[in-house]
XYZ file of C-alpha atoms in Angstrom:
663
model
C 22.676 -15.098 12.245
C 23.407 -16.413 15.750
C 21.671 -13.367 17.220
C 18.668 -14.082 15.018
C 18.518 -17.675 16.238
C 18.542 -16.520 19.867
C 15.746 -14.065 19.126
C 13.695 -16.799 17.459
C 14.115 -19.072 20.451
C 13.090 -16.353 22.889
C 10.197 -15.203 20.700
C 8.686 -18.672 20.626
C 8.235 -18.703 24.426
C 4.620 -17.644 25.061
C 4.493 -16.201 28.576
C 0.908 -14.926 28.756
C -2.566 -15.871 27.543
C -3.947 -12.355 27.037
C -2.733 -9.546 24.763
C -4.047 -6.188 23.642
C -3.643 -7.109 19.963
C -3.171 -10.426 18.175
C -1.991 -10.365 14.553
C -2.489 -13.515 12.476
C -0.002 -13.905 9.601
C 3.647 -12.943 9.135
C 3.608 -11.477 5.625
C 3.931 -7.819 4.660
C 0.565 -6.877 6.162
C 1.118 -8.874 9.332
C 4.623 -7.621 10.069
C 3.617 -3.986 9.607
C 0.445 -4.493 11.678
C 2.289 -6.126 14.559
C 5.099 -3.575 14.600
C 2.658 -0.637 14.383
C 0.445 -1.960 17.186
C 3.485 -2.410 19.424
C 4.769 1.086 18.605
C 1.406 2.584 19.578
C 1.813 0.897 22.969
C -0.220 -2.314 22.769
C 1.020 -5.641 24.091
C 1.038 -7.512 20.794
C 1.287 -11.149 19.702
C 2.116 -12.127 16.116
C 1.054 -15.683 15.214
C 2.665 -17.184 12.128
C 3.066 -20.725 10.823
C 6.859 -20.428 10.508
C 9.039 -17.819 12.149
C 11.704 -18.368 9.474
C 9.292 -17.230 6.719
C 8.490 -13.891 8.380
C 9.336 -11.212 5.832
C 9.619 -13.697 2.959
C 9.146 -12.280 -0.534
C 6.659 -14.874 -1.732
C 6.614 -13.758 -5.355
C 8.691 -11.073 -7.073
C 11.947 -9.914 -5.422
C 11.170 -6.195 -5.723
C 9.590 -3.301 -3.868
C 7.928 -0.116 -5.094
C 7.035 1.110 -8.551
C 4.587 3.692 -9.870
C 1.939 4.215 -7.179
C 3.395 1.399 -5.102
C 6.520 3.444 -4.359
C 4.258 6.187 -2.989
C 2.788 3.680 -0.528
C 6.246 2.540 0.611
C 7.218 6.150 1.267
C 4.038 6.762 3.272
C 4.492 3.575 5.293
C 8.023 4.765 6.059
C 6.777 8.244 7.019
C 4.592 6.493 9.615
C 7.672 4.591 10.885
C 6.861 1.314 9.139
C 9.419 -1.323 8.265
C 9.350 -1.995 4.525
C 11.091 1.209 3.370
C 14.111 0.704 5.607
C 14.122 -3.008 4.728
C 14.198 -2.088 1.031
C 17.167 0.222 1.575
C 18.980 -2.559 3.443
C 18.215 -5.348 0.970
C 18.087 -3.473 -2.345
C 20.504 -4.545 -5.081
C 19.113 -2.522 -8.008
C 17.533 0.915 -7.506
C 15.701 2.950 -10.106
C 13.149 5.740 -10.291
C 10.454 4.940 -12.846
C 8.600 7.615 -14.829
C 11.580 10.001 -14.792
C 10.357 11.533 -18.064
C 7.187 12.699 -16.293
C 6.630 15.000 -13.356
C 7.998 14.190 -9.874
C 4.455 13.604 -8.570
C 4.285 10.322 -10.494
C 7.884 9.167 -10.102
C 7.998 5.571 -8.916
C 10.782 4.538 -6.543
C 11.599 0.871 -7.141
C 14.249 -1.613 -6.053
C 15.186 -5.202 -6.792
C 15.822 -6.964 -3.496
C 18.061 -9.640 -2.087
C 15.507 -12.094 -0.681
C 17.688 -13.275 2.196
C 18.708 -9.775 3.286
C 15.115 -8.535 3.246
C 13.816 -11.443 5.315
C 16.611 -11.158 7.876
C 16.117 -7.404 8.287
C 12.366 -7.771 8.915
C 12.903 -10.633 11.366
C 15.559 -8.818 13.388
C 13.407 -5.678 13.555
C 10.276 -7.566 14.604
C 11.830 -9.960 17.050
C 13.561 -7.129 18.907
C 10.533 -4.793 19.048
C 9.389 -3.953 22.596
C 5.903 -5.198 23.565
C 5.874 -7.643 20.627
C 6.000 -11.442 20.927
C 6.063 -13.915 18.046
C 4.506 -17.381 18.206
C 4.677 -20.244 15.733
C 1.268 -21.797 15.225
C -1.825 -22.135 13.058
C -5.036 -20.389 14.092
C -8.000 -22.785 14.153
C -10.759 -20.275 14.859
C -11.670 -16.902 16.290
C -13.259 -16.603 19.719
C -16.615 -14.873 19.227
C -18.959 -13.578 21.920
C -21.926 -11.261 22.295
C -21.220 -7.625 21.373
C -20.666 -4.748 23.731
C -24.026 -2.919 23.645
C -22.250 0.439 23.829
C -20.623 -0.142 20.415
C -22.078 -0.890 16.965
C -21.859 -4.488 15.758
C -23.572 -7.855 16.097
C -20.540 -9.835 17.280
C -17.339 -9.354 19.255
C -14.034 -11.136 18.712
C -12.206 -11.792 21.967
C -9.217 -13.851 20.831
C -8.063 -16.948 18.950
C -7.793 -20.686 19.353
C -4.761 -22.495 17.927
C -4.967 -25.706 15.925
C -2.740 -27.610 18.389
C -5.470 -27.678 21.007
C -3.683 -25.356 23.437
C -5.515 -22.884 25.651
C -7.254 -20.008 23.852
C -5.419 -16.683 23.723
C -7.485 -13.585 24.494
C -7.159 -10.110 23.013
C -9.098 -6.860 22.733
C -8.324 -6.659 18.988
C -7.460 -9.289 16.384
C -5.940 -8.439 12.986
C -6.240 -11.066 10.240
C -3.548 -10.862 7.543
C -3.898 -14.310 6.016
C -2.650 -13.407 2.519
C -3.380 -16.219 0.067
C -3.727 -18.839 2.817
C -7.466 -18.409 3.561
C -8.852 -21.659 2.069
C -5.918 -21.464 -0.332
C -5.398 -23.989 -3.128
C -2.222 -24.487 -5.176
C -2.492 -25.356 -8.878
C 0.084 -26.849 -11.233
C -1.289 -28.289 -14.454
C -4.322 -30.437 -13.696
C -3.374 -31.054 -10.071
C -4.344 -29.011 -7.030
C -3.538 -29.220 -3.342
C -4.418 -27.177 -0.229
C -2.036 -24.317 0.544
C -1.311 -20.645 0.137
C 2.387 -20.854 -0.761
C 4.468 -23.720 -2.033
C 6.388 -25.440 0.755
C 4.071 -24.176 3.525
C 1.230 -25.972 5.284
C -2.345 -24.921 4.433
C -4.305 -22.735 6.835
C -7.084 -24.133 8.974
C -10.504 -24.303 7.350
C -12.042 -23.261 10.667
C -11.045 -19.641 10.112
C -12.995 -19.379 6.876
C -16.003 -21.033 8.487
C -15.910 -18.527 11.335
C -15.856 -15.583 8.954
C -18.538 -16.890 6.619
C -20.871 -18.897 8.842
C -20.529 -17.413 12.305
C -19.921 -13.753 11.443
C -21.992 -13.781 8.251
C -19.394 -12.029 6.089
C -19.595 -12.036 2.303
C -16.599 -13.964 0.999
C -15.359 -14.199 -2.579
C -12.633 -16.064 -4.449
C -9.576 -14.627 -6.211
C -6.515 -16.095 -7.885
C -2.909 -15.195 -8.493
C 0.243 -16.940 -9.648
C 4.011 -16.860 -9.764
C 6.614 -17.624 -12.469
C 9.119 -20.466 -12.406
C 12.552 -19.641 -10.986
C 15.390 -20.136 -13.460
C 19.004 -21.143 -12.960
C 21.038 -18.077 -13.881
C 23.899 -20.046 -15.453
C 21.494 -21.664 -17.921
C 20.307 -18.299 -19.326
C 22.083 -16.589 -22.249
C 21.898 -12.975 -21.057
C 23.838 -11.759 -24.107
C 20.608 -12.239 -26.105
C 18.625 -9.935 -23.776
C 18.737 -6.151 -23.493
C 20.755 -4.860 -20.544
C 18.959 -2.422 -18.201
C 21.383 -0.958 -15.659
C 20.153 0.599 -12.389
C 20.355 4.300 -11.536
C 23.943 5.411 -10.993
C 22.990 6.902 -7.636
C 20.428 4.846 -5.662
C 17.454 6.750 -4.206
C 16.570 5.407 -0.734
C 12.961 4.625 0.200
C 13.299 5.779 3.798
C 13.377 9.413 4.872
C 15.770 8.321 7.625
C 18.410 7.135 5.149
C 20.669 9.233 2.943
C 22.162 6.186 1.224
C 21.447 2.514 0.677
C 23.393 -0.430 2.034
C 24.304 -1.524 -1.492
C 26.957 0.749 -2.966
C 26.228 2.192 -6.428
C 28.914 0.108 -8.109
C 27.710 -3.115 -6.428
C 24.222 -2.992 -7.941
C 23.136 -5.756 -10.314
C 21.450 -5.090 -13.671
C 18.146 -6.412 -15.008
C 17.568 -7.693 -18.534
C 14.641 -7.349 -20.936
C 13.459 -9.850 -23.519
C 10.172 -10.665 -25.277
C 7.916 -13.640 -25.937
C 7.734 -15.198 -29.402
C 4.942 -16.822 -31.480
C 6.214 -20.134 -30.129
C 5.149 -19.079 -26.620
C 1.586 -18.469 -27.817
C 1.553 -21.817 -29.582
C 2.586 -23.699 -26.433
C -0.047 -21.855 -24.359
C -2.860 -22.748 -26.755
C -1.749 -26.343 -27.155
C -1.688 -26.892 -23.379
C -4.928 -25.191 -22.279
C -6.570 -28.564 -21.681
C -3.775 -29.362 -19.201
C -4.251 -26.136 -17.214
C -7.194 -26.165 -14.806
C -6.193 -22.934 -12.981
C -6.702 -20.724 -16.039
C -10.140 -22.259 -16.610
C -11.447 -21.331 -13.146
C -13.990 -18.561 -12.575
C -11.947 -16.823 -9.876
C -10.705 -13.373 -10.941
C -6.972 -12.872 -11.420
C -4.866 -9.690 -11.297
C -5.566 -7.484 -14.325
C -2.256 -5.629 -14.158
C -0.012 -8.615 -13.413
C -1.648 -11.405 -15.438
C -0.275 -14.839 -16.201
C 1.282 -15.478 -19.587
C -1.723 -17.664 -20.399
C -4.099 -14.744 -19.729
C -1.968 -12.377 -21.814
C -1.926 -14.709 -24.778
C -5.680 -15.287 -24.633
C -6.520 -11.589 -24.207
C -3.980 -10.216 -26.694
C -3.361 -12.823 -29.408
C -0.550 -12.219 -31.869
C 1.398 -9.854 -29.622
C 4.811 -10.198 -28.049
C 5.022 -9.521 -24.314
C 7.813 -8.180 -22.141
C 9.768 -10.521 -19.903
C 12.111 -9.006 -17.331
C 14.939 -11.195 -16.062
C 15.559 -10.015 -12.504
C 18.224 -11.088 -9.981
C 17.051 -12.653 -6.714
C 20.097 -11.673 -4.672
C 23.761 -10.751 -4.728
C 24.810 -14.357 -4.216
C 21.712 -16.111 -5.587
C 22.050 -18.423 -8.575
C 18.427 -17.810 -9.609
C 16.644 -15.401 -11.942
C 13.026 -14.281 -11.649
C 11.305 -13.994 -15.080
C 8.849 -11.145 -14.429
C 5.911 -11.536 -16.807
C 5.978 -15.322 -17.083
C 3.571 -16.318 -14.326
C 2.197 -19.710 -15.397
C 0.388 -22.763 -14.030
C 0.764 -25.401 -16.750
C 2.543 -28.722 -16.027
C 6.304 -28.373 -15.347
C 7.369 -30.074 -18.576
C 5.164 -27.717 -20.587
C 6.589 -24.743 -18.657
C 10.057 -25.769 -19.784
C 8.884 -26.038 -23.414
C 7.344 -22.556 -23.244
C 10.362 -20.914 -21.629
C 12.746 -22.301 -24.232
C 10.746 -20.583 -26.991
C 12.276 -17.282 -25.764
C 15.760 -16.701 -27.278
C 17.765 -15.913 -24.089
C 16.058 -18.882 -22.405
C 16.574 -21.438 -25.175
C 18.673 -23.607 -22.838
C 17.168 -22.468 -19.539
C 16.691 -24.866 -16.651
C 13.878 -24.509 -14.121
C 14.786 -24.568 -10.439
C 11.185 -24.276 -9.149
C 8.124 -24.433 -11.441
C 5.523 -21.709 -11.499
C 2.165 -22.331 -9.851
C -1.219 -20.697 -9.285
C -3.040 -19.930 -6.050
C -6.740 -19.506 -5.397
C -7.889 -18.107 -2.066
C -10.823 -16.572 -0.233
C -11.138 -12.860 0.422
C -13.637 -10.841 2.415
C -15.558 -8.199 0.440
C -13.930 -5.025 1.855
C -17.094 -2.896 1.775
C -17.900 -4.670 5.046
C -15.034 -2.746 6.699
C -14.902 0.682 8.292
C -12.189 3.207 7.302
C -10.251 1.913 10.323
C -10.234 -1.522 8.558
C -12.409 -2.982 11.310
C -15.233 -5.310 10.293
C -18.411 -3.248 10.711
C -20.549 -5.994 12.222
C -17.814 -7.434 14.462
C -16.224 -5.522 17.296
C -12.457 -5.939 17.589
C -11.822 -7.695 14.249
C -9.548 -5.987 11.708
C -8.515 -7.220 8.249
C -5.507 -6.235 6.151
C -3.783 -7.343 2.961
C -4.936 -9.847 0.371
C -7.834 -10.909 2.579
C -9.309 -7.525 1.548
C -8.954 -8.266 -2.163
C -5.692 -6.429 -2.877
C -2.512 -7.564 -4.599
C 1.085 -6.571 -3.943
C 3.479 -6.202 -1.035
C 3.037 -2.433 -0.859
C -0.755 -2.425 -0.660
C -0.573 -5.121 2.024
C 2.027 -3.228 4.069
C -0.012 -0.004 3.959
C -3.182 -1.754 5.114
C -1.298 -3.690 7.760
C 0.189 -0.575 9.300
C -3.161 1.210 9.389
C -5.024 -1.801 10.770
C -2.324 -2.252 13.413
C -2.580 1.381 14.500
C -6.357 1.204 14.831
C -6.359 -2.217 16.481
C -3.981 -0.885 19.129
C -5.982 2.300 19.605
C -9.140 0.287 20.139
C -7.404 -1.977 22.653
C -6.143 1.081 24.514
C -9.642 2.669 24.543
C -8.699 5.373 22.046
C -10.907 6.524 19.140
C -10.191 5.172 15.641
C -7.872 7.153 13.369
C -8.679 8.055 9.776
C -6.658 9.107 6.748
C -8.392 11.112 4.039
C -7.780 10.430 0.352
C -6.879 14.131 0.114
C -3.816 13.633 2.349
C -2.354 10.235 1.454
C -2.292 7.297 -0.933
C -3.025 5.092 2.080
C -6.244 7.086 2.437
C -7.006 6.547 -1.255
C -6.353 2.803 -0.915
C -8.524 2.350 2.170
C -11.331 4.547 0.852
C -11.402 2.724 -2.496
C -11.649 -0.628 -0.718
C -14.313 0.200 1.858
C -16.393 2.402 -0.463
C -16.175 0.656 -3.814
C -15.113 -2.884 -3.063
C -13.227 -5.025 -5.567
C -14.120 -7.237 -8.502
C -10.474 -8.234 -9.101
C -7.246 -7.916 -7.093
C -6.751 -4.199 -6.358
C -3.496 -2.512 -7.324
C -2.463 1.065 -6.539
C -1.862 3.549 -9.369
C -1.176 7.276 -9.203
C -4.244 7.805 -11.395
C -6.448 6.692 -8.488
C -5.541 9.844 -6.494
C -7.440 13.032 -7.316
C -4.746 15.264 -5.798
C -1.564 13.483 -6.855
C 0.344 16.763 -7.349
C 0.049 17.197 -3.574
C 0.547 13.521 -2.642
C 4.095 13.157 -3.892
C 6.832 10.727 -2.809
C 9.074 13.611 -1.735
C 6.649 15.102 0.819
C 5.182 12.003 2.507
C 7.079 12.864 5.693
C 5.589 16.362 5.835
C 2.095 14.975 5.229
C 2.120 12.042 7.651
C 4.964 11.919 10.183
C 3.570 14.576 12.517
C 0.157 12.911 12.429
C 1.759 9.528 13.051
C 3.569 10.965 16.075
C 0.252 12.163 17.502
C -1.164 8.661 16.998
C 1.825 7.135 18.773
C 3.230 5.072 15.908
C 6.185 7.343 15.077
C 9.325 7.460 17.213
C 10.664 10.649 18.764
C 13.810 10.367 16.614
C 11.842 10.310 13.347
C 9.518 13.068 14.576
C 12.505 15.268 15.440
C 13.958 14.740 11.963
C 10.623 15.540 10.295
C 10.304 18.749 12.313
C 13.842 19.730 11.322
C 13.083 19.114 7.645
C 9.798 21.027 7.815
C 11.393 24.051 9.498
C 14.330 24.038 7.069
C 12.033 23.893 4.043
C 9.864 26.686 5.417
C 12.943 28.834 6.009
C 14.306 28.047 2.556
C 10.996 28.957 0.869
C 10.852 32.188 2.876
C 14.400 33.014 1.748
C 13.482 32.317 -1.895
C 10.350 34.434 -1.684
C 12.348 37.283 -0.166
C 14.615 37.359 -3.222
C 12.521 39.622 -5.467
C 13.758 41.333 -8.623
C 12.462 42.392 -11.990
C 12.706 39.874 -14.797
C 15.312 42.128 -16.412
C 17.487 41.902 -13.304
C 17.028 38.147 -13.139
C 18.182 37.797 -16.751
C 21.341 39.690 -15.861
C 21.973 37.487 -12.838
C 21.242 34.270 -14.753
C 21.956 34.967 -18.423
C 21.408 31.372 -19.519
C 17.747 31.041 -18.519
C 14.920 30.997 -21.079
C 12.892 34.026 -19.962
C 10.930 36.191 -22.371
C 12.484 39.643 -22.867
C 9.072 41.110 -23.659
C 7.925 40.688 -20.077
C 9.134 42.900 -17.268
C 7.598 41.807 -13.978
C 8.724 41.309 -10.421
C 9.598 37.695 -9.660
C 10.749 35.956 -6.505
C 13.317 33.201 -6.296
C 10.456 30.768 -5.756
C 8.788 31.985 -8.960
C 12.036 31.541 -10.829
C 12.399 27.933 -9.657
C 9.226 27.158 -11.617
C 11.241 27.576 -14.825
C 12.429 24.241 -16.195
C 16.045 25.332 -16.758
C 16.488 26.952 -13.334
C 17.784 24.841 -10.464
C 18.198 25.634 -6.790
C 21.942 25.139 -7.197
C 22.006 27.972 -9.778
C 20.218 30.335 -7.403
C 22.444 29.313 -4.501
C 25.550 30.081 -6.557
C 24.272 33.636 -7.053
C 22.980 34.112 -3.493
C 25.196 31.804 -1.395
C 24.804 33.744 1.835
C 21.056 33.079 2.158
C 20.538 29.883 0.141
C 23.619 27.692 0.626
C 22.439 26.437 4.085
C 19.600 24.611 2.318
C 21.528 22.713 -0.339
C 20.477 19.316 1.050
C 16.881 20.177 0.104
C 17.632 21.402 -3.413
C 15.527 18.762 -5.200
C 12.617 19.059 -2.786
C 12.558 22.849 -3.175
C 12.594 22.551 -6.955
C 9.677 20.106 -6.860
C 7.775 22.320 -4.417
C 8.188 25.315 -6.713
C 7.132 23.413 -9.839
C 3.902 22.245 -8.227
C 3.141 25.444 -6.292
C 0.550 26.769 -8.814
C -1.204 23.396 -8.905
C -1.174 23.036 -5.142
C -2.510 26.560 -4.545
C -5.449 25.681 -6.767
C -5.871 22.303 -5.092
C -6.028 23.664 -1.540
C -9.361 25.404 -1.984
C -10.759 22.327 -3.722
C -9.467 20.068 -0.949
C -11.048 22.268 1.735
C -14.400 22.151 -0.030
C -14.244 18.380 -0.466
C -13.123 17.822 3.112
C -15.936 19.960 4.496
C -18.467 17.861 2.610
C -16.941 14.389 2.489
C -16.118 14.320 6.198
C -19.799 14.699 7.049
C -20.573 11.475 8.893
C -23.651 9.450 7.996
C -25.627 7.807 10.834
C -24.954 4.069 10.847
C -28.484 3.264 12.058
C -30.185 5.179 9.246
C -32.952 3.289 7.395
C -32.349 4.130 3.755
C -35.504 2.366 2.563
C -37.814 4.647 4.591
C -35.726 7.804 4.294
C -38.062 10.704 3.275
C -35.748 11.789 0.463
C -35.975 11.528 -3.315
C -33.770 8.472 -3.901
C -34.235 5.700 -6.442
C -34.753 2.159 -5.219
C -31.351 1.215 -6.717
C -29.593 3.970 -4.766
C -31.362 2.966 -1.552
C -30.224 -0.634 -2.023
C -26.626 0.484 -2.663
C -26.585 2.670 0.465
C -28.163 -0.053 2.600
C -25.707 -2.671 1.347
C -22.488 -0.678 1.751
C -23.580 1.668 4.571
C -20.899 4.336 3.936
C -19.623 6.099 7.034
C -19.199 9.514 5.385
C -20.737 11.493 2.555
C -17.402 11.296 0.713
C -17.511 7.511 0.866
C -21.076 7.578 -0.503
C -20.019 9.660 -3.513
C -17.604 6.937 -4.603
C -20.093 4.088 -4.562
C -20.826 2.737 -8.016
C -24.371 3.664 -9.010
C -24.595 6.826 -6.899
C -25.798 9.882 -8.827
C -24.957 13.561 -8.161
C -28.644 14.227 -7.464
C -28.756 11.430 -4.879
C -25.651 12.792 -3.142
C -27.132 16.305 -3.061
C -30.410 15.039 -1.590
C -28.572 12.925 0.983
C -26.348 15.875 1.935
C -29.331 18.198 2.364
C -31.228 15.684 4.470
C -28.355 15.014 6.883
C -27.351 18.684 7.011
C -30.831 20.014 7.783
C -31.626 17.153 10.160
C -28.579 18.021 12.222
C -29.388 21.724 12.169
C -32.902 20.951 13.372
C -31.562 18.700 16.144
C -29.056 21.373 17.129
C -31.807 24.026 17.406
C -33.975 21.606 19.389
C -31.122 20.891 21.806
C -30.495 24.598 22.306
C -34.180 25.210 22.963
C -34.250 22.334 25.458
C -31.201 23.746 27.243
C -32.808 27.207 27.538
C -36.109 25.692 28.735
C -34.310 23.565 31.318
C -32.437 26.602 32.599
C -35.631 28.664 32.933
C -37.500 25.808 34.646
C -34.708 25.335 37.101
């Protein structure tokens, strides 16, 4: 703690007025953006209202889940912070979806709030090339654009609310979370703010985005449950849910978690009753948040929304610990914004909570977001040079989605500041690519949440192989350390050698049945099978094969689960590769950003022309995912761009030949 205090004191000393990258906001998006920009090599400044709230878990004390756990793994593969922080602060680890295939397993952990915050702060405040400053940003500094780049404006820095000198930067990343024109709601009262206990953000930032830069801005809402005193809850009336006996770390750099298996805390499950629905309906007139037009999260709704959408049903309520030494419980599923006294009445309608006491009441938040179709795949605002957005300002919900965007925005902000071209991640190679492409191509009508069903090639984009998919690329981009890169290379080489050894073990099915008499293999078939083929069978494990062939397989025991997963998905992945190549060859075709879709001499409906002109997709793949686009329109657009470029290429060749002859 004393070391942390010294770091905070040193971090608050601002020694320069110009940086390569400025990151505004110290939440999950902001911390990952700042750390990533610094790793790439940019002199970076993180501006946050309170240094002590950096890394705070504003809502639920957990990380990961189905789809979300994939993002945490990918952020870790790119050397981000949240995976290692989860391993340090986790107090309850579980893998969701175990009954399904490994491609959709969801790594999840309950976290100790204090441990998580301290880990993130120590990591950030000791990162080279990164400074942290307490302050509120009043406005962005905007100037005329660089004529050599697309865009109508250029952001050159920030101005703080305290009237100090402006701070200049080549790139600015906004990660304002729920603070952009945020309003807090409890019952019929509202007040400015994005999180209870914190000061509201400056209104000047919203005005800059909407009025000066001309960005389309919308309004979203979210909420959080009340925190309960643990001693006032009768956990004997709830169903015990223990964690996994052996915790699975998030980070590829960790083989175990800080919390020992026997030290983990359990969660508990209970359900709402008809009394809960009665209290909700009786108090609707006291609840102005639920009556607002702003869209809330579909997949994490308030208890009021659940009751109104699904009358007569009981709903799950998870009672989750907030820390090893915390005296509070987090009731997952009971987000609410009614008056505090009504919240207490509602909670006590649930049997384990019949004598519960509220430590902090639940509340709702409404905030502005920028329609993300105005962003490029690098998460830079299309009409504004040097301005990047990440997190809930882009219409997403969740720590994991924010962290993924923050890392990618930080990488690209740093690359721009260092005069390097923007980096891109395809949806065929990562969930981060799926997330970014969905946002910039389709936009949002409600807070966006990641699911495995959003990925077309989820059998290839698994949690177990995120390091093989992304770490080498991250090293080329400069955001991955040499230590992590060396480990990823070691793992890749070992897996390749192990697969080669398995494929070299070839025998007839009859011989395999003699070697492994317990396996379920048809006796009617007599074909030659490799060890890799045999691993596809459900009842065959790598350990079984290694016990029979220890001399060639025992060196790879640490990768036994990864090899099993690789074998199971090999047929699917072989089929996917050709499909991925075809899609990549077409979807990576760039579309000219100055194209006039209304005068384009192509058979396109007026509706399609309006969609293309509004969203201005950067690639053909992005155009295919716009709502309202038809297969015929995509084909016509592809043919036009393809043949136009061929014609230009032939013209350039002819000009080159003519010039040579003339000379």
